[in-house]
XYZ file of C-alpha atoms in Angstrom:
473
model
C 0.000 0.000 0.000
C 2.687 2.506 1.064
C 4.417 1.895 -2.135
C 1.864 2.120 -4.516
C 1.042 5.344 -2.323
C 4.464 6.894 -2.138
C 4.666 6.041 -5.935
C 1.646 8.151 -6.380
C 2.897 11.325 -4.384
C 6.374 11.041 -5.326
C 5.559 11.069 -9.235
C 2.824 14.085 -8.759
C 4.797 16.128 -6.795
C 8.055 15.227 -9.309
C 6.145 15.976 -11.989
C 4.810 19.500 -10.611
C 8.397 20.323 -8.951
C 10.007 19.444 -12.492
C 6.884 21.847 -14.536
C 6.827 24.803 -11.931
C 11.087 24.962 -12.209
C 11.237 24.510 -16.130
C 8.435 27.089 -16.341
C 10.615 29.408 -14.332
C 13.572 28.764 -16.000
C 12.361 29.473 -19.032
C 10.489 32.823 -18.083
C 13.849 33.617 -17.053
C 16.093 33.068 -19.858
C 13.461 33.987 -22.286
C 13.551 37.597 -20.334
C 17.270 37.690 -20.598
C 16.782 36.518 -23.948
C 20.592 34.600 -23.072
C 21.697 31.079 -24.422
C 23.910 31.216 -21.636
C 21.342 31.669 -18.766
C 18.872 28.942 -20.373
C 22.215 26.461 -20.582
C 22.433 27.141 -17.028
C 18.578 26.661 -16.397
C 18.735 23.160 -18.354
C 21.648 22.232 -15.787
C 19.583 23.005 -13.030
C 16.976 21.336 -14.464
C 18.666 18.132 -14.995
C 20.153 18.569 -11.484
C 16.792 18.767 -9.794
C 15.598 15.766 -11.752
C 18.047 13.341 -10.776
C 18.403 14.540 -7.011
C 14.214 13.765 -6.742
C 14.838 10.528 -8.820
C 17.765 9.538 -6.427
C 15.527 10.780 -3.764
C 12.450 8.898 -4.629
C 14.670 5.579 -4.585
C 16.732 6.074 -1.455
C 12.980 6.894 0.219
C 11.557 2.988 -1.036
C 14.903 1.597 -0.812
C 15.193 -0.805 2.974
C 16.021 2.253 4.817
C 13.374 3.997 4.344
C 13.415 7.398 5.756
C 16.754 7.801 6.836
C 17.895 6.797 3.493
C 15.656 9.481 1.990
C 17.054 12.258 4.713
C 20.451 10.982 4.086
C 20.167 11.759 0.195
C 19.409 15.159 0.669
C 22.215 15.606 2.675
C 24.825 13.836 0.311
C 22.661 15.897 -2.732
C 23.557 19.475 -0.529
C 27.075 18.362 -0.010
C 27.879 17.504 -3.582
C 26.290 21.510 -4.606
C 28.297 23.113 -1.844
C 31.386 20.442 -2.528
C 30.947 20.135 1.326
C 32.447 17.208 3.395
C 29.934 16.398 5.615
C 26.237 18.013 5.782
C 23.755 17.797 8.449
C 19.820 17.994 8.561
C 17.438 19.427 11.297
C 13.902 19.649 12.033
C 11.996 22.336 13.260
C 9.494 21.224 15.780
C 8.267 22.770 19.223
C 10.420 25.431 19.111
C 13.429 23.108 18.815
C 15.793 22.283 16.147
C 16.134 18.005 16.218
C 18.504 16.092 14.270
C 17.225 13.841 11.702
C 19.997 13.404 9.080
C 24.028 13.650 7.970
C 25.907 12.816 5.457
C 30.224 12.613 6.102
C 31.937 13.420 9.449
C 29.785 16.093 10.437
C 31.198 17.473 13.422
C 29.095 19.366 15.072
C 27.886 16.819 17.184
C 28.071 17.130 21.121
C 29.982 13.900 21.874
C 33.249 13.249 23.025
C 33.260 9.674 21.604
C 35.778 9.836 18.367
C 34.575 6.694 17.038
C 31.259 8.105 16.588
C 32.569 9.860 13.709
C 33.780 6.592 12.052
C 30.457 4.561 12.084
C 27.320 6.285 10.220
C 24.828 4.641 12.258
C 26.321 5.634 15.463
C 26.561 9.094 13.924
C 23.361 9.162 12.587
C 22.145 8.235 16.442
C 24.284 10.706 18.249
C 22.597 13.290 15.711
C 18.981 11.741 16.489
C 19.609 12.231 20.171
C 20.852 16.413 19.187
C 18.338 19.098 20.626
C 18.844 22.711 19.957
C 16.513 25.393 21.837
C 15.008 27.976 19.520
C 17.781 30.970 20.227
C 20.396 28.894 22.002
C 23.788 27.933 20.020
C 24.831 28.260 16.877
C 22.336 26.136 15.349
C 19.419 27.727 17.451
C 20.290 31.425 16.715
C 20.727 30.375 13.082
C 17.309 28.784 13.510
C 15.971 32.330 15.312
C 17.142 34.644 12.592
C 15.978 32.482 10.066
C 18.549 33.568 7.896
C 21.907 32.068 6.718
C 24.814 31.888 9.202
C 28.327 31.810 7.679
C 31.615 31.406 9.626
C 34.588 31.203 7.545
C 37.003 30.069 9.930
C 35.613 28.343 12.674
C 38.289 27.209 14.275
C 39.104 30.392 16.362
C 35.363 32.059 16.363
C 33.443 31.794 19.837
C 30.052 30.855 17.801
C 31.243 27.666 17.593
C 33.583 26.981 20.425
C 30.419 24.919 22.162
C 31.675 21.726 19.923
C 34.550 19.712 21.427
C 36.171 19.055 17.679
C 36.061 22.604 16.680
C 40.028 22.232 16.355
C 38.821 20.347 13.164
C 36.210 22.164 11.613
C 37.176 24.980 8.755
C 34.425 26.632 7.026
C 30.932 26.364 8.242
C 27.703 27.453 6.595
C 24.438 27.117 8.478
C 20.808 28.105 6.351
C 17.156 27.455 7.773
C 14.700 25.888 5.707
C 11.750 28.593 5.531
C 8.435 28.849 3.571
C 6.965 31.584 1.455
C 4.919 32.239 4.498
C 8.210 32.173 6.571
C 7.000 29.594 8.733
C 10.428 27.308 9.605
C 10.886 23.892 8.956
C 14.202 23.117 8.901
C 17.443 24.186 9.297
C 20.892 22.232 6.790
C 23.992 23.200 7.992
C 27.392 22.414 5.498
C 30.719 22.002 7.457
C 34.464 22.018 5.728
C 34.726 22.703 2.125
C 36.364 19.458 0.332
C 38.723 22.293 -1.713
C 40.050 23.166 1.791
C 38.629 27.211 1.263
C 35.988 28.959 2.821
C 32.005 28.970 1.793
C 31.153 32.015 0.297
C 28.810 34.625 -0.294
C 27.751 32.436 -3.470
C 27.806 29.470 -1.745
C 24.674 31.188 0.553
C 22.732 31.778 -2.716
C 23.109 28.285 -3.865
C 21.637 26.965 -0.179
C 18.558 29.424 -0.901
C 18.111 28.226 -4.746
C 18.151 24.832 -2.843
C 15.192 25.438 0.166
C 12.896 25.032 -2.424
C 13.631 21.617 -3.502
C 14.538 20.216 0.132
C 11.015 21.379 1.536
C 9.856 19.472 -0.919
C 11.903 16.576 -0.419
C 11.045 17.026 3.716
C 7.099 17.332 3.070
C 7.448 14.304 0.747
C 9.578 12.094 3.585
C 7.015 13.393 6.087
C 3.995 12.218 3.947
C 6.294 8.552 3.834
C 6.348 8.635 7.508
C 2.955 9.581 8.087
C 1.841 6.545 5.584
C 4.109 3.912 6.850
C 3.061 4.741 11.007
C -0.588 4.176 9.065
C 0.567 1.312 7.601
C 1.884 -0.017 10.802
C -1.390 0.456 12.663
C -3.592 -0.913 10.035
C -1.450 -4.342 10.724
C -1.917 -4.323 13.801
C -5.904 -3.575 13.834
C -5.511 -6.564 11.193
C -4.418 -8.768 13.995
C -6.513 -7.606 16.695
C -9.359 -7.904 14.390
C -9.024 -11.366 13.830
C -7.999 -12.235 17.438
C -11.255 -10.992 17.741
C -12.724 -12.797 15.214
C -11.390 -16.018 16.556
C -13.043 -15.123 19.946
C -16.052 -14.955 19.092
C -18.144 -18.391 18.403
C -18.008 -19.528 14.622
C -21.676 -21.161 15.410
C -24.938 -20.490 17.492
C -25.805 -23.383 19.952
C -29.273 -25.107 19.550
C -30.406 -26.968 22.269
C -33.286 -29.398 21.338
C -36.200 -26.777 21.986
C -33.943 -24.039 22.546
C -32.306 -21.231 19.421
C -29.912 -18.747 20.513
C -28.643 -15.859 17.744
C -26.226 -13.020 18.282
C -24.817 -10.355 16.450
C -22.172 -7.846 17.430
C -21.337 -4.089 15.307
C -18.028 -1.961 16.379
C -18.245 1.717 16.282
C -14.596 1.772 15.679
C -12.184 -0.627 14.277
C -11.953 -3.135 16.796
C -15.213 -4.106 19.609
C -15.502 -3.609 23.150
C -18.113 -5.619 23.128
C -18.004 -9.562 23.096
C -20.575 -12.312 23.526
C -19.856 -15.678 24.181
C -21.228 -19.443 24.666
C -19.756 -21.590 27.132
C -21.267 -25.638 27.547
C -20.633 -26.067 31.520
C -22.505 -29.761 31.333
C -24.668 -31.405 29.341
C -27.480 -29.591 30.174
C -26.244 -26.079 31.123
C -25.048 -23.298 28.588
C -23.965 -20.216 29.994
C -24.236 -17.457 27.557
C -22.790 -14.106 28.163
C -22.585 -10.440 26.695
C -19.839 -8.178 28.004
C -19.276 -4.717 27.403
C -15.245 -3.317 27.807
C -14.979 0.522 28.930
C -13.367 2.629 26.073
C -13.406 1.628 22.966
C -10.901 0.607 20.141
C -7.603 -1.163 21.042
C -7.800 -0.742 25.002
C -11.278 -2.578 25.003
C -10.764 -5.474 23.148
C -7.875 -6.500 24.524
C -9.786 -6.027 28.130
C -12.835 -8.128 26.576
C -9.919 -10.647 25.452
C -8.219 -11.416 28.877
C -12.381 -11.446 29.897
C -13.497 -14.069 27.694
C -10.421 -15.987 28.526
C -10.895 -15.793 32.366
C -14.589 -16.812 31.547
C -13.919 -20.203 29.448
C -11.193 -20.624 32.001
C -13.172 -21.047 35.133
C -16.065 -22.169 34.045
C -14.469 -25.944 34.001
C -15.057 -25.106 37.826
C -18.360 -23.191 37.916
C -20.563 -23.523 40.782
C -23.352 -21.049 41.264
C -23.826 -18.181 38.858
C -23.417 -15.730 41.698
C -19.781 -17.613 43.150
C -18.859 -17.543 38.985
C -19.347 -13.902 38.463
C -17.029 -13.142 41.969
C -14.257 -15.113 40.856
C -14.222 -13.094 37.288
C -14.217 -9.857 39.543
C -12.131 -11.242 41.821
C -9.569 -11.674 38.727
C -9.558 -8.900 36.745
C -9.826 -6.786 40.319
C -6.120 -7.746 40.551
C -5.060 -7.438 36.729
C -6.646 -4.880 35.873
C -5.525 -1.181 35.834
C -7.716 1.393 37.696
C -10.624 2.727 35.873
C -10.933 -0.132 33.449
C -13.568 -2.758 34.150
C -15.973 -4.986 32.218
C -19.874 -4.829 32.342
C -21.658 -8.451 32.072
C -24.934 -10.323 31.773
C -24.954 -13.976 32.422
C -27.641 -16.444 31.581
C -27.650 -19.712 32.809
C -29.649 -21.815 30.577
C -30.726 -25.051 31.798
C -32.467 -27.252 29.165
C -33.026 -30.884 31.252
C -35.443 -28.062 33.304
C -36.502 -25.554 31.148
C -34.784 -22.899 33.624
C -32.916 -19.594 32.956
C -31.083 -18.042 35.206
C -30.043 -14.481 34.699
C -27.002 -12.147 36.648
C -25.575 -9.074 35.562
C -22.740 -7.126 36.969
C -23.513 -3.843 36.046
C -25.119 -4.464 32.767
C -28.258 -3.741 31.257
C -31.235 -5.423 32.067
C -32.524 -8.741 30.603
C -35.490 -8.080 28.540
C -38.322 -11.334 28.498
C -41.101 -11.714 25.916
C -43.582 -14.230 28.012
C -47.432 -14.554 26.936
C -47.156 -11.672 25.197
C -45.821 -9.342 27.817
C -42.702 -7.327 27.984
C -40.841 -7.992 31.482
C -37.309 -6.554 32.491
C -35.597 -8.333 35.138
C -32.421 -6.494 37.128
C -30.468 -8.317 39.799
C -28.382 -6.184 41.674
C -24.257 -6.697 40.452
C -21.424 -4.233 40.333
C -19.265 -4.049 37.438
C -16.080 -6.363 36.976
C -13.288 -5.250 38.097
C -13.878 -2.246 40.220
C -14.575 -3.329 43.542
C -12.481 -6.123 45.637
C -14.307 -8.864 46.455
C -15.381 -8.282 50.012
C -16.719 -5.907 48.417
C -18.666 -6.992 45.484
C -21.601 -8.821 45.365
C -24.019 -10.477 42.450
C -27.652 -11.570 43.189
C -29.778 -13.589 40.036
C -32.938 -14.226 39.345
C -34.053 -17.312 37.783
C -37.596 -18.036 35.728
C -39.189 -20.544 34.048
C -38.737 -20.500 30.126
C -41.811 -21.965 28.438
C -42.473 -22.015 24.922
C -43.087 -19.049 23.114
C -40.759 -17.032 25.462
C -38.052 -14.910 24.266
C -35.376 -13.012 26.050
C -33.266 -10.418 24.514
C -29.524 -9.394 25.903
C -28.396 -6.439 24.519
C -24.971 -3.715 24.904
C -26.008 -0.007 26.041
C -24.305 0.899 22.619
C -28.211 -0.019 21.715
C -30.357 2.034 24.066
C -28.103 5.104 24.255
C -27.826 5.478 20.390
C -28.885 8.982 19.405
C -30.036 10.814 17.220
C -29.644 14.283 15.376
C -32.037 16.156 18.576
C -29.113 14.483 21.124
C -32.661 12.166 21.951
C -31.613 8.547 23.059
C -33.326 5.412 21.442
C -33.932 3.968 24.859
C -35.389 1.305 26.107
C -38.924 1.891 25.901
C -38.288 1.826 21.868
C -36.023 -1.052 22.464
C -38.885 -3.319 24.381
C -41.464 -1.741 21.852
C -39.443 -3.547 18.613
C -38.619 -6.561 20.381
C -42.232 -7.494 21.656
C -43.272 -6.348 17.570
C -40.793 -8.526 16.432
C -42.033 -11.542 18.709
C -45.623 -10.953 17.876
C -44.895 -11.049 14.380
C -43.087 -14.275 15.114
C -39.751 -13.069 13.299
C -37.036 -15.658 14.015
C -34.077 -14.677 16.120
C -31.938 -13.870 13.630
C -35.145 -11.325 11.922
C -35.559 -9.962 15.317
C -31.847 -8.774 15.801
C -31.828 -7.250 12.072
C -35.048 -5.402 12.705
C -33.827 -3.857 16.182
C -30.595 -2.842 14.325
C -32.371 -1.251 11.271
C -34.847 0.644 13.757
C -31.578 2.108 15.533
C -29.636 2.669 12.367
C -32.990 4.874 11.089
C -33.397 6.446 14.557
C -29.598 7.412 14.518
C -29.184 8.291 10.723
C -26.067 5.551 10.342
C -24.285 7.437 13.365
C -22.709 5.025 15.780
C -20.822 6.286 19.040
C -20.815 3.284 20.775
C -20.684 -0.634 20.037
C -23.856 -2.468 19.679
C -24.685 -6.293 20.669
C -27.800 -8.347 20.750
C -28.261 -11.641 22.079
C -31.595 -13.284 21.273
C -32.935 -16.640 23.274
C -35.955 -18.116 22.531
C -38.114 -21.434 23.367
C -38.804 -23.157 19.964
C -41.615 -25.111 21.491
């Protein structure tokens, strides 16, 4: 993707780089009306074109940016005949070092090897922080104009650097807009003809801002892409970790049909539902509900789930389950993060359901065609110790006919463009519709999702989850 990308940006802004300086160039000579100056133009010309080229390859080539900042400083040192050249950022108020090409020595270390291995040089000039103002390289930065020091071996401007002794000629010129905004500073030290950088040397640096903001907004663009292209891999993975949590088929048990479906706001889910066979005859089926959303919450509904199939090879009562959970992620958890959770047992030998909740919404039961909510008392998971926390459940028969609806509060609190909340009045109102019409489970959940999708206009702040049970009879 990045490549196909960076192919795309590189070639347009080539391309327009390429037009807008031929266009000049031409203007100019055709005003001068000089063979000469357009012989000169075409040189330039040719010059810019194979620095971007070079540029353009160093940028895709295996390393990456660096090798793309480290081009433009080889392409300034070979205009200037420079030995070494060095590249800065202008961020915060603070020059940072990003690039260098040669033994640039204005580096603050006292390490001489440094100078003999790129990578540790390129480092050392990573780890380089220059106040707006402060140094060389900081008033240079502050004036926003060239800085020049033709012998810089006896000149106090420079004296901060412990290899001074070594350094001739020095020319440092900030990188500024049309708008004068700063972006950069380049700074060329020690002319390979052993003389001093000039007066023209300064006019060739500001022929050259141009075409180094360019190169800098087109490495920033890379950088920006390929952190993009690193988080898109690794919503890829947490996607399908989450796809592998949740169950690749609804349970039926003899008389009993069970349906679910899940929709992120973001990304990834927060929310999770799950089916766990403790015997037999008992299913426990849960819907949980991770604070936050994105990232954070699905990797707190993953270490959830697990804890869940985990314990449940020792499950008791409902109640004693849902205190071991807390009593788990109370200790592994970080504060302020917790899980919400409805629980219902489902006993089939019986005909029996069973319902808890720890701080989730209510369970809501379609019986002889009446709407009933039930609400044990429960705290959320993970907040409270355990001599603290405590579940009650409720437990009812399940006849045929009845259905019982779990549901996220990414349902019920979806609003829309008056800040109104669906709520659950509308939410028992399409559910007891839905099982009067005798929709099937699976009906019922796309009907409730289409009636909040309408009510909401396709806005979705929050994840949404429906469970659906229901007595075949």
């Amino acid at each position: 993707m990045i490549d196909g990308v960076l192919f795309i940006l590189g070639l347009a802004a080539v391309c327009a780089a390429l037009a807008a300086y031929y266009r000049i160039a031409k203007l100019r000579a055709e005003k001068r009306d000089c063979a000469g100056a357009l012989k000169e133009s075409e040189l330039k010309f040719s010059r810019l074109r194979e620095f971007l080229s070079d540029f353009s390859t160093a940028l895709r080539g295996d390393a990456g940016v660096d090798g793309g900042i480290r081009n433009m400083a080889e392409y300034v040192a070979k205009q200037l005949n420079a030995n070494a050249v060095g590249i800065y950022d202008f961020r915060d108020n603070e020059l940072h070092g990003i690039g260098v090409y040669g033994t640039y020595l204005l580096v603050h270390t006292d390490d001489p090897r440094v100078f003999l291995d790129s990578r540790a040089l390129l480092q050392a000039m990573k780890q380089e922080r220059y106040r707006c103002g402060e140094g060389f390289l900081g008033r240079a930065a502050e004036d926003k104009k060239p800085h020049l020091i033709s012998e810089a071996w006896h000149d106090a401007r420079i004296s901060e650097f412990i290899y001074v002794d070594q350094v001739g000629s020095v020319l440092a010129f900030p990188l500024c807009r049309e708008d004068g905004s700063e972006v950069g500073l380049v700074c060329a030290v020690n002319n390979r003809a052993h003389r001093a950088f000039s007066n023209k040397d300064v006019e060739l640096c500001r022929s050259l801002s141009g075409q180094l903001i360019l190169s800098r907004d087109l490495i920033n663009a890379y950088g920006e892409l390929a952190r993009k292209d690193r988080l898109d891999q690794e919503l890829s993975f947490v996607r399908q970790l989450q796809c592998s949590m949740l169950p690749e088929a609804f349970p039926i048990w003899e008389m009993f049909s069970v349906n679910a479906f899940t929709r992120p706001a973001k990304e990834v889910n927060g929310d999770f539902y799950d089916f766990v066979e403790i015997d037999e005859d008992r299913l426990l089926i849960v819907l949980g509900d991770a604070t936050g959303k994105g990232l954070p919450a699905c990797m707190l509904t993953a270490m959830t789930r697990s804890l869940i199939r985990a314990m449940a090879d020792n499950f008791t009562t409902l109640s004693e389950f849902l205190a071991a959970v807390n009593r788990k992620l109370h200790r592994n958890t970080e504060d302020g993060r917790f899980v919400t959770l409805g629980c219902c047992l489902l006993d089939r030998r019986n005909a029996l359901l069973e319902f808890g909740r720890a701080g989730h919404t209510e369970l809501i039961t379609f019986v002889h065609n009446h709407i009933r909510l039930i609400a044990p008392d429960g705290t959320a998971l993970g907040i409270l110790p355990e001599e603290f926390a405590e579940f009650d459940t409720l437990c009812l028969a399940v006849t045929p006919g009845t259905s019982l609806l779990m549901f996220s509060d990414g349902i019920t609190e979806a609003i829309n463009a008056d800040k109104e909340e669906f709520g659950l009045k509308r939410l028992c109102e399409e559910f007891s519709g839905a099982c009067r019409e005798n929709l099937t489970p699976d009906e019922t959940i796309r009907r409730i999702l289409d009636r909040v999708s309408a009510f909401s206009r396709g806005e979705q702040d929050d994840d949404q989850t429906l469970v659906v049970i229901r007595h075949l009879g």
